[in-house]
PDB file of C-alpha atoms and ligand atoms in Angstrom:
ATOM      1  CA  THR A   1     -17.959  -0.631 -31.898  1.00  0.00           C
ATOM      2  CA  ALA A   2     -14.368  -1.725 -32.087  1.00  0.00           C
ATOM      3  CA  SER A   3     -13.669  -5.268 -33.060  1.00  0.00           C
ATOM      4  CA  ALA A   4     -12.445  -7.559 -30.235  1.00  0.00           C
ATOM      5  CA  GLN A   5      -8.664  -7.625 -29.625  1.00  0.00           C
ATOM      6  CA  CYS A   6      -7.789 -11.174 -29.117  1.00  0.00           C
ATOM      7  CA  PRO A   7      -4.920 -12.311 -26.956  1.00  0.00           C
ATOM      8  CA  PRO A   8      -1.912 -13.369 -29.039  1.00  0.00           C
ATOM      9  CA  ASP A   9      -1.765 -17.058 -30.007  1.00  0.00           C
ATOM     10  CA  LYS A  10       1.499 -18.978 -30.044  1.00  0.00           C
ATOM     11  CA  GLU A  11       2.411 -17.817 -33.572  1.00  0.00           C
ATOM     12  CA  GLN A  12       1.675 -14.108 -32.913  1.00  0.00           C
ATOM     13  CA  LEU A  13       3.562 -14.206 -29.689  1.00  0.00           C
ATOM     14  CA  GLY A  14       6.524 -15.915 -31.378  1.00  0.00           C
ATOM     15  CA  ARG A  15       6.585 -13.251 -34.124  1.00  0.00           C
ATOM     16  CA  ALA A  16       6.531 -10.508 -31.582  1.00  0.00           C
ATOM     17  CA  THR A  17       9.189 -12.039 -29.410  1.00  0.00           C
ATOM     18  CA  TRP A  18      11.517 -12.785 -32.189  1.00  0.00           C
ATOM     19  CA  SER A  19      11.101  -9.216 -33.462  1.00  0.00           C
ATOM     20  CA  PHE A  20      12.061  -7.922 -30.059  1.00  0.00           C
ATOM     21  CA  LEU A  21      14.985 -10.284 -29.610  1.00  0.00           C
ATOM     22  CA  HIS A  22      16.567  -9.890 -33.111  1.00  0.00           C
ATOM     23  CA  THR A  23      15.946  -6.082 -33.076  1.00  0.00           C
ATOM     24  CA  THR A  24      17.553  -5.834 -29.640  1.00  0.00           C
ATOM     25  CA  ALA A  25      20.552  -7.833 -30.869  1.00  0.00           C
ATOM     26  CA  ALA A  26      20.775  -5.603 -33.960  1.00  0.00           C
ATOM     27  CA  TYR A  27      21.143  -2.537 -31.711  1.00  0.00           C
ATOM     28  CA  TYR A  28      23.248  -4.227 -28.996  1.00  0.00           C
ATOM     29  CA  PRO A  29      26.616  -2.471 -28.650  1.00  0.00           C
ATOM     30  CA  GLU A  30      29.567  -3.686 -30.622  1.00  0.00           C
ATOM     31  CA  ARG A  31      31.544  -3.308 -27.401  1.00  0.00           C
ATOM     32  CA  PRO A  32      29.110  -3.850 -24.574  1.00  0.00           C
ATOM     33  CA  THR A  33      29.903  -2.881 -21.007  1.00  0.00           C
ATOM     34  CA  PRO A  34      29.960  -5.547 -18.245  1.00  0.00           C
ATOM     35  CA  SER A  35      26.558  -4.287 -17.125  1.00  0.00           C
ATOM     36  CA  GLN A  36      25.082  -4.606 -20.701  1.00  0.00           C
ATOM     37  CA  ARG A  37      26.419  -8.059 -20.994  1.00  0.00           C
ATOM     38  CA  ALA A  38      25.118  -9.170 -17.678  1.00  0.00           C
ATOM     39  CA  ASN A  39      21.687  -7.727 -18.445  1.00  0.00           C
ATOM     40  CA  MET A  40      21.604  -9.489 -21.822  1.00  0.00           C
ATOM     41  CA  LEU A  41      22.543 -12.816 -20.222  1.00  0.00           C
ATOM     42  CA  ALA A  42      19.775 -12.238 -17.612  1.00  0.00           C
ATOM     43  CA  LEU A  43      17.296 -11.521 -20.422  1.00  0.00           C
ATOM     44  CA  ILE A  44      18.219 -14.762 -22.206  1.00  0.00           C
ATOM     45  CA  HIS A  45      18.141 -16.906 -18.985  1.00  0.00           C
ATOM     46  CA  ALA A  46      14.761 -15.429 -18.023  1.00  0.00           C
ATOM     47  CA  LEU A  47      13.070 -16.715 -21.207  1.00  0.00           C
ATOM     48  CA  PRO A  48      13.099 -20.425 -20.310  1.00  0.00           C
ATOM     49  CA  VAL A  49      11.575 -19.515 -16.932  1.00  0.00           C
ATOM     50  CA  LEU A  50       8.948 -16.956 -18.005  1.00  0.00           C
ATOM     51  CA  TYR A  51       8.052 -17.437 -21.681  1.00  0.00           C
ATOM     52  CA  PRO A  52       4.321 -18.245 -21.669  1.00  0.00           C
ATOM     53  CA  CYS A  53       4.471 -21.174 -24.052  1.00  0.00           C
ATOM     54  CA  SER A  54       5.787 -23.960 -21.730  1.00  0.00           C
ATOM     55  CA  HIS A  55       7.007 -26.428 -24.322  1.00  0.00           C
ATOM     56  CA  CYS A  56       8.638 -23.560 -26.320  1.00  0.00           C
ATOM     57  CA  ALA A  57      10.262 -22.362 -23.089  1.00  0.00           C
ATOM     58  CA  GLU A  58      11.473 -25.822 -22.186  1.00  0.00           C
ATOM     59  CA  ASP A  59      13.175 -26.488 -25.593  1.00  0.00           C
ATOM     60  CA  PHE A  60      14.710 -22.984 -25.620  1.00  0.00           C
ATOM     61  CA  GLY A  61      16.096 -23.647 -22.197  1.00  0.00           C
ATOM     62  CA  GLU A  62      17.709 -26.880 -23.482  1.00  0.00           C
ATOM     63  CA  SER A  63      19.109 -25.031 -26.453  1.00  0.00           C
ATOM     64  CA  VAL A  64      20.584 -22.307 -24.175  1.00  0.00           C
ATOM     65  CA  ALA A  65      22.226 -25.005 -22.109  1.00  0.00           C
ATOM     66  CA  ARG A  66      23.833 -26.605 -25.135  1.00  0.00           C
ATOM     67  CA  ASN A  67      24.878 -23.345 -26.740  1.00  0.00           C
ATOM     68  CA  LYS A  68      26.517 -20.773 -24.462  1.00  0.00           C
ATOM     69  CA  PRO A  69      25.037 -17.343 -25.144  1.00  0.00           C
ATOM     70  CA  ASP A  70      27.499 -15.035 -27.002  1.00  0.00           C
ATOM     71  CA  VAL A  71      26.975 -11.698 -25.359  1.00  0.00           C
ATOM     72  CA  SER A  72      30.433 -10.424 -26.447  1.00  0.00           C
ATOM     73  CA  GLY A  73      29.008  -7.909 -29.035  1.00  0.00           C
ATOM     74  CA  ARG A  74      26.408  -7.184 -31.706  1.00  0.00           C
ATOM     75  CA  ALA A  75      27.690  -9.632 -34.368  1.00  0.00           C
ATOM     76  CA  GLY A  76      28.044 -12.541 -32.059  1.00  0.00           C
ATOM     77  CA  LEU A  77      24.807 -12.034 -30.331  1.00  0.00           C
ATOM     78  CA  SER A  78      22.880 -11.526 -33.602  1.00  0.00           C
ATOM     79  CA  ARG A  79      24.290 -14.775 -34.888  1.00  0.00           C
ATOM     80  CA  TRP A  80      23.576 -16.646 -31.628  1.00  0.00           C
ATOM     81  CA  PHE A  81      19.834 -15.601 -31.786  1.00  0.00           C
ATOM     82  CA  CYS A  82      19.733 -16.413 -35.438  1.00  0.00           C
ATOM     83  CA  GLU A  83      21.021 -19.911 -34.815  1.00  0.00           C
ATOM     84  CA  ARG A  84      18.547 -20.499 -31.886  1.00  0.00           C
ATOM     85  CA  HIS A  85      15.600 -19.275 -34.118  1.00  0.00           C
ATOM     86  CA  ASN A  86      16.845 -21.669 -36.878  1.00  0.00           C
ATOM     87  CA  GLU A  87      16.637 -24.497 -34.520  1.00  0.00           C
ATOM     88  CA  VAL A  88      12.979 -23.622 -33.939  1.00  0.00           C
ATOM     89  CA  ASN A  89      12.424 -23.182 -37.665  1.00  0.00           C
ATOM     90  CA  GLU A  90      13.858 -26.666 -38.304  1.00  0.00           C
ATOM     91  CA  LYS A  91      11.696 -28.164 -35.603  1.00  0.00           C
ATOM     92  CA  LEU A  92       8.605 -26.595 -37.209  1.00  0.00           C
ATOM     93  CA  GLY A  93       9.641 -27.686 -40.704  1.00  0.00           C
ATOM     94  CA  LYS A  94      10.408 -24.147 -41.950  1.00  0.00           C
ATOM     95  CA  GLU A  95      13.254 -22.978 -44.119  1.00  0.00           C
ATOM     96  CA  PRO A  96      16.403 -21.863 -42.344  1.00  0.00           C
ATOM     97  CA  PHE A  97      17.105 -18.184 -42.368  1.00  0.00           C
ATOM     98  CA  ASP A  98      20.485 -16.946 -43.788  1.00  0.00           C
ATOM     99  CA  CYS A  99      22.157 -15.504 -40.764  1.00  0.00           C
ATOM    100  CA  ALA A 100      24.358 -13.237 -42.977  1.00  0.00           C
ATOM    101  CA  LYS A 101      21.052 -11.344 -43.694  1.00  0.00           C
ATOM    102  CA  THR A 102      20.254 -10.518 -40.051  1.00  0.00           C
ATOM    103  CA  GLY A 103      21.403  -6.882 -40.262  1.00  0.00           C
ATOM    104  CA  GLU A 104      19.414  -6.245 -43.403  1.00  0.00           C
ATOM    105  CA  ARG A 105      16.273  -7.963 -42.004  1.00  0.00           C
ATOM    106  CA  TRP A 106      16.296  -6.305 -38.571  1.00  0.00           C
ATOM    107  CA  LYS A 107      18.199  -3.019 -38.900  1.00  0.00           C
ATOM    108  CA  GLU A 108      19.264  -1.626 -42.280  1.00  0.00           C
ATOM    109  CA  GLY A 109      16.399  -2.800 -44.382  1.00  0.00           C
ATOM    110  CA  PRO A 110      16.868  -3.966 -48.080  1.00  0.00           C
ATOM    111  CA  ALA A 111      19.403  -2.061 -50.207  1.00  0.00           C
ATOM    112  CA  ASP A 112      16.581  -0.964 -52.676  1.00  0.00           C
ATOM    113  CA  GLY A 113      15.335   1.416 -50.008  1.00  0.00           C
ATOM    114  CA  SER A 114      11.885  -0.007 -50.066  1.00  0.00           C
ATOM    115  CA  CYS A 115      11.624   0.133 -46.294  1.00  0.00           C
ATOM    116  CA  ASN A 116      12.864   3.702 -45.936  1.00  0.00           C
TER     117      ASN A 116
HETATM  118  P1  FAD B 201       8.774 -16.396 -37.168  1.00  0.00           P
HETATM  119  O1  FAD B 201       9.565 -17.689 -37.025  1.00  0.00           O
HETATM  120  O2  FAD B 201       8.193 -15.867 -35.977  1.00  0.00           O
HETATM  121  O3  FAD B 201       9.879 -15.347 -37.731  1.00  0.00           O
HETATM  122  C1  FAD B 201       9.483 -13.996 -37.920  1.00  0.00           C
HETATM  123  C2  FAD B 201      10.388 -13.411 -38.996  1.00  0.00           C
HETATM  124  O4  FAD B 201      11.812 -13.552 -38.547  1.00  0.00           O
HETATM  125  C3  FAD B 201      10.439 -14.165 -40.268  1.00  0.00           C
HETATM  126  O5  FAD B 201       9.366 -13.700 -41.146  1.00  0.00           O
HETATM  127  C4  FAD B 201      11.857 -13.870 -40.885  1.00  0.00           C
HETATM  128  O6  FAD B 201      11.846 -12.661 -41.607  1.00  0.00           O
HETATM  129  C5  FAD B 201      12.690 -13.682 -39.663  1.00  0.00           C
HETATM  130  N1  FAD B 201      13.429 -14.857 -39.332  1.00  0.00           N
HETATM  131  C6  FAD B 201      13.155 -16.146 -39.491  1.00  0.00           C
HETATM  132  N2  FAD B 201      14.135 -16.949 -39.059  1.00  0.00           N
HETATM  133  C7  FAD B 201      15.084 -16.091 -38.505  1.00  0.00           C
HETATM  134  C8  FAD B 201      16.365 -16.378 -38.013  1.00  0.00           C
HETATM  135  N3  FAD B 201      16.848 -17.563 -37.752  1.00  0.00           N
HETATM  136  N4  FAD B 201      17.124 -15.227 -37.599  1.00  0.00           N
HETATM  137  C9  FAD B 201      16.670 -14.018 -37.863  1.00  0.00           C
HETATM  138  N5  FAD B 201      15.380 -13.763 -38.393  1.00  0.00           N
HETATM  139  C10 FAD B 201      14.703 -14.760 -38.738  1.00  0.00           C
HETATM  140  N6  FAD B 201       6.512 -22.250 -31.878  1.00  0.00           N
HETATM  141  C11 FAD B 201       6.116 -23.597 -31.799  1.00  0.00           C
HETATM  142  O7  FAD B 201       5.138 -24.019 -32.402  1.00  0.00           O
HETATM  143  N7  FAD B 201       6.880 -24.437 -31.063  1.00  0.00           N
HETATM  144  C12 FAD B 201       7.966 -24.046 -30.378  1.00  0.00           C
HETATM  145  O8  FAD B 201       8.612 -24.840 -29.653  1.00  0.00           O
HETATM  146  C13 FAD B 201       8.356 -22.712 -30.362  1.00  0.00           C
HETATM  147  N8  FAD B 201       9.390 -22.199 -29.696  1.00  0.00           N
HETATM  148  C14 FAD B 201       9.682 -20.974 -29.634  1.00  0.00           C
HETATM  149  C15 FAD B 201      10.708 -20.476 -28.889  1.00  0.00           C
HETATM  150  C16 FAD B 201      11.016 -19.098 -28.798  1.00  0.00           C
HETATM  151  C17 FAD B 201      12.104 -18.619 -27.843  1.00  0.00           C
HETATM  152  C18 FAD B 201      10.152 -18.220 -29.504  1.00  0.00           C
HETATM  153  C19 FAD B 201      10.475 -16.697 -29.465  1.00  0.00           C
HETATM  154  C20 FAD B 201       9.150 -18.598 -30.413  1.00  0.00           C
HETATM  155  C21 FAD B 201       8.916 -20.062 -30.445  1.00  0.00           C
HETATM  156  N9  FAD B 201       7.893 -20.504 -31.269  1.00  0.00           N
HETATM  157  C22 FAD B 201       7.596 -21.809 -31.220  1.00  0.00           C
HETATM  158  C23 FAD B 201       7.192 -19.674 -32.218  1.00  0.00           C
HETATM  159  C24 FAD B 201       7.805 -19.819 -33.663  1.00  0.00           C
HETATM  160  O9  FAD B 201       9.188 -19.657 -33.593  1.00  0.00           O
HETATM  161  C25 FAD B 201       7.290 -18.683 -34.651  1.00  0.00           C
HETATM  162  O10 FAD B 201       7.453 -17.400 -34.072  1.00  0.00           O
HETATM  163  C26 FAD B 201       5.829 -18.914 -35.003  1.00  0.00           C
HETATM  164  O11 FAD B 201       5.614 -20.221 -35.567  1.00  0.00           O
HETATM  165  C27 FAD B 201       5.486 -17.870 -36.169  1.00  0.00           C
HETATM  166  O12 FAD B 201       6.278 -18.183 -37.285  1.00  0.00           O
HETATM  167  P2  FAD B 201       6.459 -17.237 -38.570  1.00  0.00           P
HETATM  168  O13 FAD B 201       6.637 -18.172 -39.688  1.00  0.00           O
HETATM  169  O14 FAD B 201       5.383 -16.210 -38.615  1.00  0.00           O
HETATM  170  O15 FAD B 201       7.779 -16.468 -38.377  1.00  0.00           O
END
């Protein structure tokens, strides 16, 4: 019999969500259309309402209110998500991530080709 599939806990859900958000930012257009910008803004603004970790959602909503989402293009959006994630890292006592490495981590992979 297959082993039970447990619902994601806060850590698993967080890893999955950050993977989705950073990867989506890494593939966001360099020159998004007005519709793409509006949809990205809607996605960001939906998280504080819908993210199923209420204290995470509340803190993220306060961060969004303090830091206007940069949906102008791939580089700005990737940096914006990196900075928001680093705020959570800091709150949890984790090391900050080097935002210059966002493309390598979420799109290109390391230069040694080990992810190819
Ligand atoms: P994660 O933090 O999930 O990171 C996954 C991978 O992303 C890392 O291994 C690293 O390679 C990469 N990475 C790390 N930092 C960055 C960055 N700044 N930019 C780009 N890539 C990066 N948990 C709580 O306990 N309390 C909270 O209030 C809370 N709020 C959250 C709010 C949101 C919107 C989300 C999506 C998650 C939140 N979480 C919160 C979950 C938390 O952020 C982590 O996902 C969880 O603790 C698992 O951490 P991890 O060490 O496995 O790696």
